[in-house]
XYZ file of C-alpha atoms in Angstrom:
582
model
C 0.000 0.000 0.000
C 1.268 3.082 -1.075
C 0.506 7.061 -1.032
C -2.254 8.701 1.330
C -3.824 6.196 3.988
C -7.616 6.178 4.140
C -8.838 6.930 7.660
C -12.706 6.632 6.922
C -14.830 9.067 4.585
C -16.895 10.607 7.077
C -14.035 11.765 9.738
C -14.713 15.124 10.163
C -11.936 18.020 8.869
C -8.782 18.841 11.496
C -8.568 22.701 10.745
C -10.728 25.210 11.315
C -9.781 27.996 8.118
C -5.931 27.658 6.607
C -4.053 27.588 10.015
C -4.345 25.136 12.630
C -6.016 26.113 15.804
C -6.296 25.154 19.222
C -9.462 23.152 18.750
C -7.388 21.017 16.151
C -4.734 19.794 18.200
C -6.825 18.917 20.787
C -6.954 15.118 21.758
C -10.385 15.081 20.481
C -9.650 15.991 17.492
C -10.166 13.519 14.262
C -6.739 13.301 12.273
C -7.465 15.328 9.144
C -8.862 13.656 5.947
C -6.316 12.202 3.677
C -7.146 13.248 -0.475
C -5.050 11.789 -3.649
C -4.476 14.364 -6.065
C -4.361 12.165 -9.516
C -2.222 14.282 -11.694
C 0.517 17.109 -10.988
C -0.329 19.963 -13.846
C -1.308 22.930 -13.085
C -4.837 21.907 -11.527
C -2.942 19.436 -9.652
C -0.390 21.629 -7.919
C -3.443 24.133 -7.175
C -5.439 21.801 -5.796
C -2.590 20.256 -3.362
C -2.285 24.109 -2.611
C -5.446 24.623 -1.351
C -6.220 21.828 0.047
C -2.759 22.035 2.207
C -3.349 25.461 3.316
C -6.655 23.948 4.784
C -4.968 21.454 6.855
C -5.612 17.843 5.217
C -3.024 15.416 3.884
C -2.161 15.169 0.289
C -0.490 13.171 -1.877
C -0.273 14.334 -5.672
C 0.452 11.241 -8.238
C 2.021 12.278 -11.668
C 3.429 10.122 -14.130
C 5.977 12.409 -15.649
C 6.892 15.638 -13.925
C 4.986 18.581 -12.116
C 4.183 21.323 -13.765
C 2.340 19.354 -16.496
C 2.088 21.428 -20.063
C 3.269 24.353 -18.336
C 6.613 23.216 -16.795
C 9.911 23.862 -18.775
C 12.133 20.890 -19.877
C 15.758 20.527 -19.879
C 17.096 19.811 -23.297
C 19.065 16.922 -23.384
C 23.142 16.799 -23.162
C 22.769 20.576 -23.699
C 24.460 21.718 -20.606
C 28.565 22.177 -20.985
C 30.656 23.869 -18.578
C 28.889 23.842 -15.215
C 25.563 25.396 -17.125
C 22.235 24.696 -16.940
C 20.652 22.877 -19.914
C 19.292 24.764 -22.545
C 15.326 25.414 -21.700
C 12.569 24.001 -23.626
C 8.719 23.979 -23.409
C 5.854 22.103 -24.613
C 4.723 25.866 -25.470
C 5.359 29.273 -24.521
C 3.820 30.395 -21.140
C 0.554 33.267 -21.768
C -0.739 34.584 -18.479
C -2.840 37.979 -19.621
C -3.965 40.273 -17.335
C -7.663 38.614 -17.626
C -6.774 35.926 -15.584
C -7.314 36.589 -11.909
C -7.342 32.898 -10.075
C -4.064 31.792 -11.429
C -2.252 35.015 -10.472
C -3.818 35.076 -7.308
C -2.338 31.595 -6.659
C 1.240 33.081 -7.932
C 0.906 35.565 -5.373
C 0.662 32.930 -2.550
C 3.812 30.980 -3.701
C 7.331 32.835 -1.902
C 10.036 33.247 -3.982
C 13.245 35.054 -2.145
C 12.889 39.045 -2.793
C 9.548 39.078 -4.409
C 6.839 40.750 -1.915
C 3.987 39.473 -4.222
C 5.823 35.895 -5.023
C 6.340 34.172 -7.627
C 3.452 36.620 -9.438
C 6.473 39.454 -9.368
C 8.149 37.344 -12.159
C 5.398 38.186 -14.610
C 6.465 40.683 -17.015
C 4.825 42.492 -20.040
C 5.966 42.773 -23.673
C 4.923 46.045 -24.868
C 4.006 44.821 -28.462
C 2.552 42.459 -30.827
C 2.620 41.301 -34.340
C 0.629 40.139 -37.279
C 3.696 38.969 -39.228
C 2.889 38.585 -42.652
C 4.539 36.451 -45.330
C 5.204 39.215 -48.176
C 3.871 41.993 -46.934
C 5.311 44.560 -43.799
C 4.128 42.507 -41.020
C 1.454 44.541 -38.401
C 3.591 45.726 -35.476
C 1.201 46.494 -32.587
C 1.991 48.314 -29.156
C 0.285 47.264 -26.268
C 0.362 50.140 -23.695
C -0.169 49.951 -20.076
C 0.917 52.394 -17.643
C 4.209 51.736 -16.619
C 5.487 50.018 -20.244
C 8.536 51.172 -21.571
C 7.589 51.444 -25.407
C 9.917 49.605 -27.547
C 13.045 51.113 -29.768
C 12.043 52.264 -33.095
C 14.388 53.419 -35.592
C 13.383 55.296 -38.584
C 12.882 52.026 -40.786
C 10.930 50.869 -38.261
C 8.411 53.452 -37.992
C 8.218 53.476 -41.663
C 7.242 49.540 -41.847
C 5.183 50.041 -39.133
C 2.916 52.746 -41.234
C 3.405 50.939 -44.324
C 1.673 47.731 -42.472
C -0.999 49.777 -41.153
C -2.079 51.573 -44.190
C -1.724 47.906 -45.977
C -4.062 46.531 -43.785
C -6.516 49.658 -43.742
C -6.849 49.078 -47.346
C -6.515 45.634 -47.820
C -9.883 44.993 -45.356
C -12.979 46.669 -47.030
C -14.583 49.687 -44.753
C -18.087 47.539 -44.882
C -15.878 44.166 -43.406
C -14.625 45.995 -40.613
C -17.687 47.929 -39.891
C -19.656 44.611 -39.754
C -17.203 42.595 -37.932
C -17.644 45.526 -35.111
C -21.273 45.232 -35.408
C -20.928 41.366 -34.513
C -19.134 42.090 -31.656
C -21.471 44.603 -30.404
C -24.198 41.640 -30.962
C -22.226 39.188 -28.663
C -21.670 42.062 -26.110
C -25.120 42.871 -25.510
C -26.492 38.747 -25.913
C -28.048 36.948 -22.982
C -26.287 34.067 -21.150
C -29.330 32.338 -23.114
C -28.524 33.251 -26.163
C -24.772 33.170 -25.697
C -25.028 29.555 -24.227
C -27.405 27.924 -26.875
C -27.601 30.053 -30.297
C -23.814 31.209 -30.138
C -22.799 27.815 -28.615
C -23.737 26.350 -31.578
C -22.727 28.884 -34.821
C -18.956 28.384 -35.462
C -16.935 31.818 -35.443
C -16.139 31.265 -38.950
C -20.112 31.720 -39.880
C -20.773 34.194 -36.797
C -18.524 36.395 -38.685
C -19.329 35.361 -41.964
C -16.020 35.110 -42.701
C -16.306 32.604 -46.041
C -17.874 35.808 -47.673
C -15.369 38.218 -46.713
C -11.892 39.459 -47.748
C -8.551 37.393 -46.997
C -7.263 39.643 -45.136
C -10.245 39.401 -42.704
C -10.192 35.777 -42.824
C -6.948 35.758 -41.444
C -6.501 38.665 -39.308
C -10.169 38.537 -37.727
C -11.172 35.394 -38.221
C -8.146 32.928 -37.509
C -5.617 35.743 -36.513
C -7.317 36.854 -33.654
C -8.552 33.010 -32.516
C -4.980 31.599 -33.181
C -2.758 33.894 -31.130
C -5.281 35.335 -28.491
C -8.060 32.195 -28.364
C -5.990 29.337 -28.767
C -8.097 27.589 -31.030
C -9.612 26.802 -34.925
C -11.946 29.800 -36.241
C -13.749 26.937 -38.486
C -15.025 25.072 -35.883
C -14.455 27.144 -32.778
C -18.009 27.913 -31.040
C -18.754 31.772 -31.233
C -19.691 31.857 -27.572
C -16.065 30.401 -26.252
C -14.192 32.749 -28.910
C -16.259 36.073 -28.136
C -16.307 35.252 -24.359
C -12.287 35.764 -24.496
C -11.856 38.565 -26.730
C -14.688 40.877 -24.634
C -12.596 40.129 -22.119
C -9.278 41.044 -23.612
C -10.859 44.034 -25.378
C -11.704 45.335 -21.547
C -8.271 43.999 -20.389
C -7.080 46.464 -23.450
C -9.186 49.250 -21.617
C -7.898 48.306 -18.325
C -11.221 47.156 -17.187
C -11.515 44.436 -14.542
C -7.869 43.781 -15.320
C -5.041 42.230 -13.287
C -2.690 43.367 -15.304
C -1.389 43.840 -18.990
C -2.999 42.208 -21.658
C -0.023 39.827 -22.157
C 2.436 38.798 -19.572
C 5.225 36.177 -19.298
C 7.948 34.577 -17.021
C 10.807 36.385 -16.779
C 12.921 33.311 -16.348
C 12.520 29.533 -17.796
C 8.983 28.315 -16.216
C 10.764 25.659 -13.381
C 12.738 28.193 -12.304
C 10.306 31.576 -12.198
C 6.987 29.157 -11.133
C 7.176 25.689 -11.028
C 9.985 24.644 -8.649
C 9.102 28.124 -5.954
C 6.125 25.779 -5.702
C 6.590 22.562 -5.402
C 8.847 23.647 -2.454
C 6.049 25.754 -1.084
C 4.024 23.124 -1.281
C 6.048 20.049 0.343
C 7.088 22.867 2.716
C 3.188 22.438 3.586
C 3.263 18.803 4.266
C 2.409 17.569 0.320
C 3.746 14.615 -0.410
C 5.068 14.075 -4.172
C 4.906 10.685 -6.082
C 6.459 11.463 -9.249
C 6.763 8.344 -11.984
C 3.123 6.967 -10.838
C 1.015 6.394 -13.775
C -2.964 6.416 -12.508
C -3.926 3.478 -14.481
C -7.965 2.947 -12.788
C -9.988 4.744 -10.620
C -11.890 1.782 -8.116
C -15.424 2.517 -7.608
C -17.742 0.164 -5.514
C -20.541 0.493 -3.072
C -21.287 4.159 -4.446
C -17.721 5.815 -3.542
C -14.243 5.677 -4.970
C -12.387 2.565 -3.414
C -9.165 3.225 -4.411
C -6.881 4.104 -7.478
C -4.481 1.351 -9.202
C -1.074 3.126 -10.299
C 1.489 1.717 -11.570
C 4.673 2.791 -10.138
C 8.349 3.616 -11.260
C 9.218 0.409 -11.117
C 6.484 -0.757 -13.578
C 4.417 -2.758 -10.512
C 0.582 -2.092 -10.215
C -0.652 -1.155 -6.721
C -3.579 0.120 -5.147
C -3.814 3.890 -3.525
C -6.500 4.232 -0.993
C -7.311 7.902 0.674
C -10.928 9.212 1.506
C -11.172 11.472 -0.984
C -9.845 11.819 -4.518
C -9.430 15.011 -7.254
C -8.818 13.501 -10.861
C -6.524 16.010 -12.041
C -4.990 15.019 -15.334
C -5.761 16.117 -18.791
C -9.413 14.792 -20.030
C -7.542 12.421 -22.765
C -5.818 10.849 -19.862
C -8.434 11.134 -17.155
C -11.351 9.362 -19.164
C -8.996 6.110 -19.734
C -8.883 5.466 -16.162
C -12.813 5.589 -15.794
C -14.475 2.353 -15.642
C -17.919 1.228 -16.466
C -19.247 1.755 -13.141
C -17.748 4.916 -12.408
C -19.266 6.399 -15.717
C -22.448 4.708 -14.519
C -22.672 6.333 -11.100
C -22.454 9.651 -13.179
C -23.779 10.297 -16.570
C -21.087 13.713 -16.927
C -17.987 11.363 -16.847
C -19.789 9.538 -20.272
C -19.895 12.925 -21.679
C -16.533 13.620 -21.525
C -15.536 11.465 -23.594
C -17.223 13.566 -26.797
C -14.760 16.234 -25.864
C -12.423 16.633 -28.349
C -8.581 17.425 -28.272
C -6.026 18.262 -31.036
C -2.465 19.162 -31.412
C -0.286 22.320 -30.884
C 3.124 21.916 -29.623
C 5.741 23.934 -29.243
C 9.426 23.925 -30.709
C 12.460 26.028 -29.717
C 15.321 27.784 -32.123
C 18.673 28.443 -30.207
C 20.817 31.153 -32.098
C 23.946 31.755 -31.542
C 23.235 35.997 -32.232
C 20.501 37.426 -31.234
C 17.679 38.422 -33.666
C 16.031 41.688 -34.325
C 12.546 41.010 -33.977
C 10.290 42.177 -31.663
C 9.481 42.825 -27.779
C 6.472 40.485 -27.742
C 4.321 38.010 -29.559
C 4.251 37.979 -32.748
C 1.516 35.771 -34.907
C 2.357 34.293 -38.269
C -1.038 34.433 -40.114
C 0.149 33.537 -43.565
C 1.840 30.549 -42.597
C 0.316 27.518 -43.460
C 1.059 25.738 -39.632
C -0.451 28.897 -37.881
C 3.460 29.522 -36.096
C 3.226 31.830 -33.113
C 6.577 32.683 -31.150
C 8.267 34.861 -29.037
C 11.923 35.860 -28.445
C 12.965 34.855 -25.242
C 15.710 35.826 -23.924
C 15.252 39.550 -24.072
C 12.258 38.867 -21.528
C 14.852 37.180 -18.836
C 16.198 40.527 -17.685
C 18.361 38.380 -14.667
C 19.325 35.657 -16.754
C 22.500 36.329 -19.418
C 21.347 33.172 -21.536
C 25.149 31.985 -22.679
C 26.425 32.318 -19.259
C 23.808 30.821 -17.873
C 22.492 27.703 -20.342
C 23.944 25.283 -22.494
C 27.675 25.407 -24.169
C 27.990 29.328 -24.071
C 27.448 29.628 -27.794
C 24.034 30.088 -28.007
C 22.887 33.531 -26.814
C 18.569 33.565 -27.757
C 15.540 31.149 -27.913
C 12.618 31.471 -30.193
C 9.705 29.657 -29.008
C 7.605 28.915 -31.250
C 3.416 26.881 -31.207
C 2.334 24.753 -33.930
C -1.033 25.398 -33.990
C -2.075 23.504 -37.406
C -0.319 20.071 -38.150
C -3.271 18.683 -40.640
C -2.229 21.134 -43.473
C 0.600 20.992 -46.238
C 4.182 23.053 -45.280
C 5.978 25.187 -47.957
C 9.093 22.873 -48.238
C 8.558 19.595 -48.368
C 4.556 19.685 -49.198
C 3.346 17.488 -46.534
C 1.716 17.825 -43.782
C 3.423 18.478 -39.710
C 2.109 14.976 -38.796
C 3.588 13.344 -42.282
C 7.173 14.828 -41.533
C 9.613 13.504 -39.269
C 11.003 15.865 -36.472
C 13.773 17.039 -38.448
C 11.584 17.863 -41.163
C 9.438 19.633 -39.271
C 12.241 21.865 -37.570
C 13.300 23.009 -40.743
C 9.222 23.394 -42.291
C 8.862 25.892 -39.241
C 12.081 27.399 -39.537
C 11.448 27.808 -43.406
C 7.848 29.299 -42.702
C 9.494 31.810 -39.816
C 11.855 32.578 -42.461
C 9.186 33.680 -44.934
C 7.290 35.153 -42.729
C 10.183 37.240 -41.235
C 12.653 38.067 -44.225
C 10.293 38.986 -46.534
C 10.323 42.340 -47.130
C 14.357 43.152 -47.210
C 15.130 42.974 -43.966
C 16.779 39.897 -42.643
C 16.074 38.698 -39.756
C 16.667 34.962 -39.241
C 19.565 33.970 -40.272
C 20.809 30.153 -40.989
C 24.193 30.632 -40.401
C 22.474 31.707 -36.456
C 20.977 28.475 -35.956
C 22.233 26.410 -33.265
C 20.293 23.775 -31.898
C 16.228 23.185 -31.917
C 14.100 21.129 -29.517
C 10.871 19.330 -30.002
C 8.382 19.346 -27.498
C 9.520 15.063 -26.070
C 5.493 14.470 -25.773
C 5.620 13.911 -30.037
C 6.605 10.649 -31.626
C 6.615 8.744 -34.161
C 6.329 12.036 -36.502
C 6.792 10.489 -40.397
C 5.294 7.067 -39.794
C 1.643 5.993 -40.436
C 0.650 6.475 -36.543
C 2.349 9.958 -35.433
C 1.266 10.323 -31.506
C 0.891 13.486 -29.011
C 0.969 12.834 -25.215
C 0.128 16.788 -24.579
C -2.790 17.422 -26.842
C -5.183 20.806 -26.536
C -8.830 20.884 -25.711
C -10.374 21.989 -28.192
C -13.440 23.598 -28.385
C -15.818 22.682 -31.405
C -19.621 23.824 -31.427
C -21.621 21.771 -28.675
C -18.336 21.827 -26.611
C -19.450 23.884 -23.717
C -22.910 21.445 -22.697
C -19.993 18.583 -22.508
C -17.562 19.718 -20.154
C -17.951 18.471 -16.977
C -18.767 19.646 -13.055
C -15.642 20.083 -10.742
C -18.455 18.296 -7.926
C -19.226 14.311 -9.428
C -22.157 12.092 -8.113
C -19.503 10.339 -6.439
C -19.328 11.329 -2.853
C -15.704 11.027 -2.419
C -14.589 11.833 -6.241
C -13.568 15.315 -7.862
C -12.809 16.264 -11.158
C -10.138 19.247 -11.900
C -8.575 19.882 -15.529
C -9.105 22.944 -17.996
C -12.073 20.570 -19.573
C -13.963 20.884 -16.417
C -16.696 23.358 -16.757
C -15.438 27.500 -15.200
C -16.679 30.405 -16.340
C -13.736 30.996 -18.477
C -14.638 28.480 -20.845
C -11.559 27.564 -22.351
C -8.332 25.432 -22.061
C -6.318 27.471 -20.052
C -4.139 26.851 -17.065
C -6.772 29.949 -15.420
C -9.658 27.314 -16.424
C -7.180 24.536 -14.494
C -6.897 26.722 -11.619
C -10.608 27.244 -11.281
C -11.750 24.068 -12.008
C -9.472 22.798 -8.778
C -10.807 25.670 -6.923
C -13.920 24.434 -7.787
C -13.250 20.490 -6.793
C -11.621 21.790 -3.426
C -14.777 23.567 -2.717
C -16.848 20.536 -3.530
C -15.003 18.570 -0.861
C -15.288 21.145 1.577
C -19.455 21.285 1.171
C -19.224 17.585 1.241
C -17.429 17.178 4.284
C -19.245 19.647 5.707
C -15.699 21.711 6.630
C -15.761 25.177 8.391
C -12.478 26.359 6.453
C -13.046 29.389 4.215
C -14.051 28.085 0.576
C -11.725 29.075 -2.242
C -12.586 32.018 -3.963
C -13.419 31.627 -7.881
C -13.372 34.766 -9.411
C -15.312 35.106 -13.244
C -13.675 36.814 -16.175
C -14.784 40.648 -16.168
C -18.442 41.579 -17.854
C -19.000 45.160 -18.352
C -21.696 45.865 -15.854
C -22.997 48.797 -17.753
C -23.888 46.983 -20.246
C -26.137 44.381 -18.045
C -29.400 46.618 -19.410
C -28.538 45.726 -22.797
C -28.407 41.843 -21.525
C -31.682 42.018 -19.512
C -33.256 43.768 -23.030
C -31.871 40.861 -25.264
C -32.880 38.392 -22.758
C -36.587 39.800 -23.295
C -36.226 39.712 -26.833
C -34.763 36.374 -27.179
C -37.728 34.574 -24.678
C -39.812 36.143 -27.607
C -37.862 34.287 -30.371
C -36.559 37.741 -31.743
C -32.633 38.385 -32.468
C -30.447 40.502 -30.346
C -31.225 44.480 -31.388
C -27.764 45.122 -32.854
C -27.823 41.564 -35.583
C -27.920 43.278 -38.926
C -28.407 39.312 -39.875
């Protein structure tokens, strides 16, 4: 027997609130409830976090490492001459200032110097891009108070107007006009309407976007959904894809904001975030059981009896504790669900029409740094749908060559993959139909074109020093190409599928970003929330007096509530919202 001992479901909780008191130390006192944690992401680690800070005993099972698709990886036999490895990433770390639950979990995580913890290593980039492949690519600044606005030399400032009078021109006055009109209509729907009419219209038809211009295909239609959404403007529901960019265009406004509109580690993710807590949390009594693969979750006589993992040493065992949070991505999680389990509760069935797909991330080492930009930048030409983001230049205490690998590279571009199903522009084939060495130089060929397209170079080959592919891809170039770290997607219908954090099951929990928040979307905020959520649920069950989690919902305008209460009215009536020009 291994892992958190049971010590029977219905003992009541230790702690009164997140500190033990008097009461709880008492001889009286029942020893505090014992809880697996079934996965060590980022809803993992939050859970452990809350529910340690409450007073019970955790254990947190993860078959790989902590940190889940957020942690950074060491690149192999990178590290020469008493360096650190070079730093790679399933995918570049996004934490905008619309998030609220996830920073307010940084903030609670010490990290030496930092009065506001491990949040104080957030930093903003003050600009964007819409990099274009043959035209001057859309430079963007994203002020905040505070921002130091990037360089600009004179060539710069003339691209920059060049791009913007492009673009002015390039979408028709009527297209923009009505694309602003459409987001007026989703501003002032109904939860009613948003949750069944726009939960069912793809953004690609909410926007009309088959009828309109390319350039407003893929600036407003995939553009905006591929570096701010996450996710395919074909298929995407309207309500998920509108739901985030209200929110970021109030973020933009500095409405119900944390902070900027983008923000990022200033160091490599173990070291700014994931490491600070894992310490933090051991330092609260967590224990860690890392190399356990969750392989069934036991369910008889109406609870969870146990879960069967298999450990490092490739033995099955049983895990007992009284209550358990399933905390690993939905892919994963439903695999481990049995036939009663499902039975007990019709959701856990459901889950398994939620749909995942790839994007994964892959890293450029240079060995001199390139002039691109101070922020994201989004190229919507390119046939993968690359986003990236210069590194290095963001890691104000780190000097990269003194620092990682062999002291010859000096920069890392990050870059997603956010489309593997369509043909590249060197080889023809598709992401999934290359092997990995293929598909390092497709992406590096696309940046390329994207980048050194208009006379001014900017990649350069003879610069290239390494690359890394995100380890969770194999078998890239055979018949049956795999992904261990696949991405919720979030297809019409999506949202009436995903899950409560709270299960039929008295003792069982769900927490993932497929788990229904109010942020609707696959997020490491939606993981966050969703644990929130399943800690909560265990609290109510167990009837606990410690202080519930707080779960706080993206931003909503509340001056424009009228307008909802109006279309709510109008929509009972079968009419459309006042502001749908059809």
């Amino acid at each position: 027997m291994a892992g958190a001992a049971g010590v029977g479901g219905a003992a009541a909780l230790g702690t009164v609130g997140v500190a033990h008191t008097a009461a709880a130390a008492t001889p009286e006192a029942s020893p505090p409830l014992s809880v697996a944690v079934l996965g060590g992401g980022v809803a993992g680690l939050t859970a452990a976090h809350e529910l340690a800070e409450r007073g019970l005993r955790v254990t947190v099972y993860e078959r790989r490492a902590l940190g889940g698709k957020a942690r950074s990886i060491d690149v192999p036999d990178s590290a020469k001459g008493g360096r650190r490895p070079l730093p790679g990433e399933h995918g570049f770390r996004f934490i905008p200032g619309i998030y609220h639950n996830l920073p307010d979990t940084m903030r609670r995580i010490p990290f030496p110097g930092n009065p506001h913890g491990v949040w104080d290593n957030l930093v903003a980039p003050s600009e964007m891009s819409f990099t274009r492949t043959g035209r001057e690519d859309l430079r963007i600044p994203l002020p905040w108070p505070g921002h130091q606005p990037p360089d600009l030399t004179l060539d710069d400032i003339r691209r920059a107007l060049t791009a913007l009078l492009d673009t002015a021109l390039a979408i028709p006055f009527h297209e923009t006009a009505y694309f602003v009109n459409r987001l007026l209509v989703f501003l002032t729907s109904c939860d009613e309407r948003r949750d069944r009419t726009w939960e069912r219209t793809p953004w690609w038809e909410f926007i009309r976007a088959e009828d309109m211009s390319y350039d407003y295909q893929r600036i407003l239609a995939v553009g905006l959904t591929r570096n701010i959404v996450a996710t395919k403007a074909e298929e995407a529901s309207t309500r998920t894809v509108a739901t985030l960019l209200e929110a970021f265009v109030f973020n933009a406004l500095g409405r119900g904001a944390d902070g900027p509109l983008d923000r990022i580690l200033d160091a490599p993710t173990n070291e700014a975030w994931i490491d600070p807590w894992v310490a933090h949390l051991e330092s609260l009594g967590v224990e860690f059981r890392v190399g356990w693969t969750v392989r069934e979750v036991k369910y008889a006589s109406g609870q969870v009896t146990g879960a069967v993992v298999e450990n490092p040493q490739g033995a099955r065992e049983s895990v007992t504790a009284d209550h358990y949070i399933s905390a690993m991505p939905v892919e994963h999680a439903r695999r481990t669900w049995g036939p009663e389990l499902r039975a007990a509760d019709p959701q856990l069935a459901r889950c398994d029409k939620l749909q995942t797909d790839w994007m994964t991330g892959i890293q450029f080492y240079l060995t001199e740094s390139a002039p691109m930009l101070h922020g994201h930048l989004n190229c919507i030409d390119s046939p993968w749908s690359l986003t990236a983001i210069q590194q290095a230049a963001h890691w104000p205490d780190r000097d990269f060559p003194a620092d990682y690998g062999d002291g010859v590279a000096v920069d890392c571009v990050s870059v997603d993959i956010s489309e593997w199903d369509r043909p590249g522009i060197l080889y023809g084939r598709t992401a999934k139909q290359c092997t990995s060495t293929e598909v390092a130089k497709e992406v590096w060929a696309q940046l390329k074109a994207a980048l050194n397209d208009t006379g001014k170079v900017v990649l350069k080959d003879s610069s290239l020093h390494s690359w890394f592919l995100d380890p969770g891809v194999d078998g890239l170039g055979t018949p049956n190409p795999t992904n261990d770290d696949e991405l919720l997607i979030h297809p019409v219908g999506t949202f009436h599928n995903r899950p409560r954090a709270g299960t039929r099951i008295p003792n069982f929990y769900l927490a993932g970003d497929y788990v229904s928040v109010d942020i609707d979307l696959a997020t490491m905020e939606g993981a966050n929330a969703s644990a929130r959520a399943a800690v909560n649920a265990l609290l109510d069950r167990t009837g606990s007096p410690a202080p519930r989690c707080t779960i706080t919902p993206l931003f909503r305008a509340p001056e424009m509530e009228p307008l909802r209460r109006h279309d709510r009215t109008r929509y009972r009536l079968g009419l459309p919202n006042a502001f749908d020009l059809g």
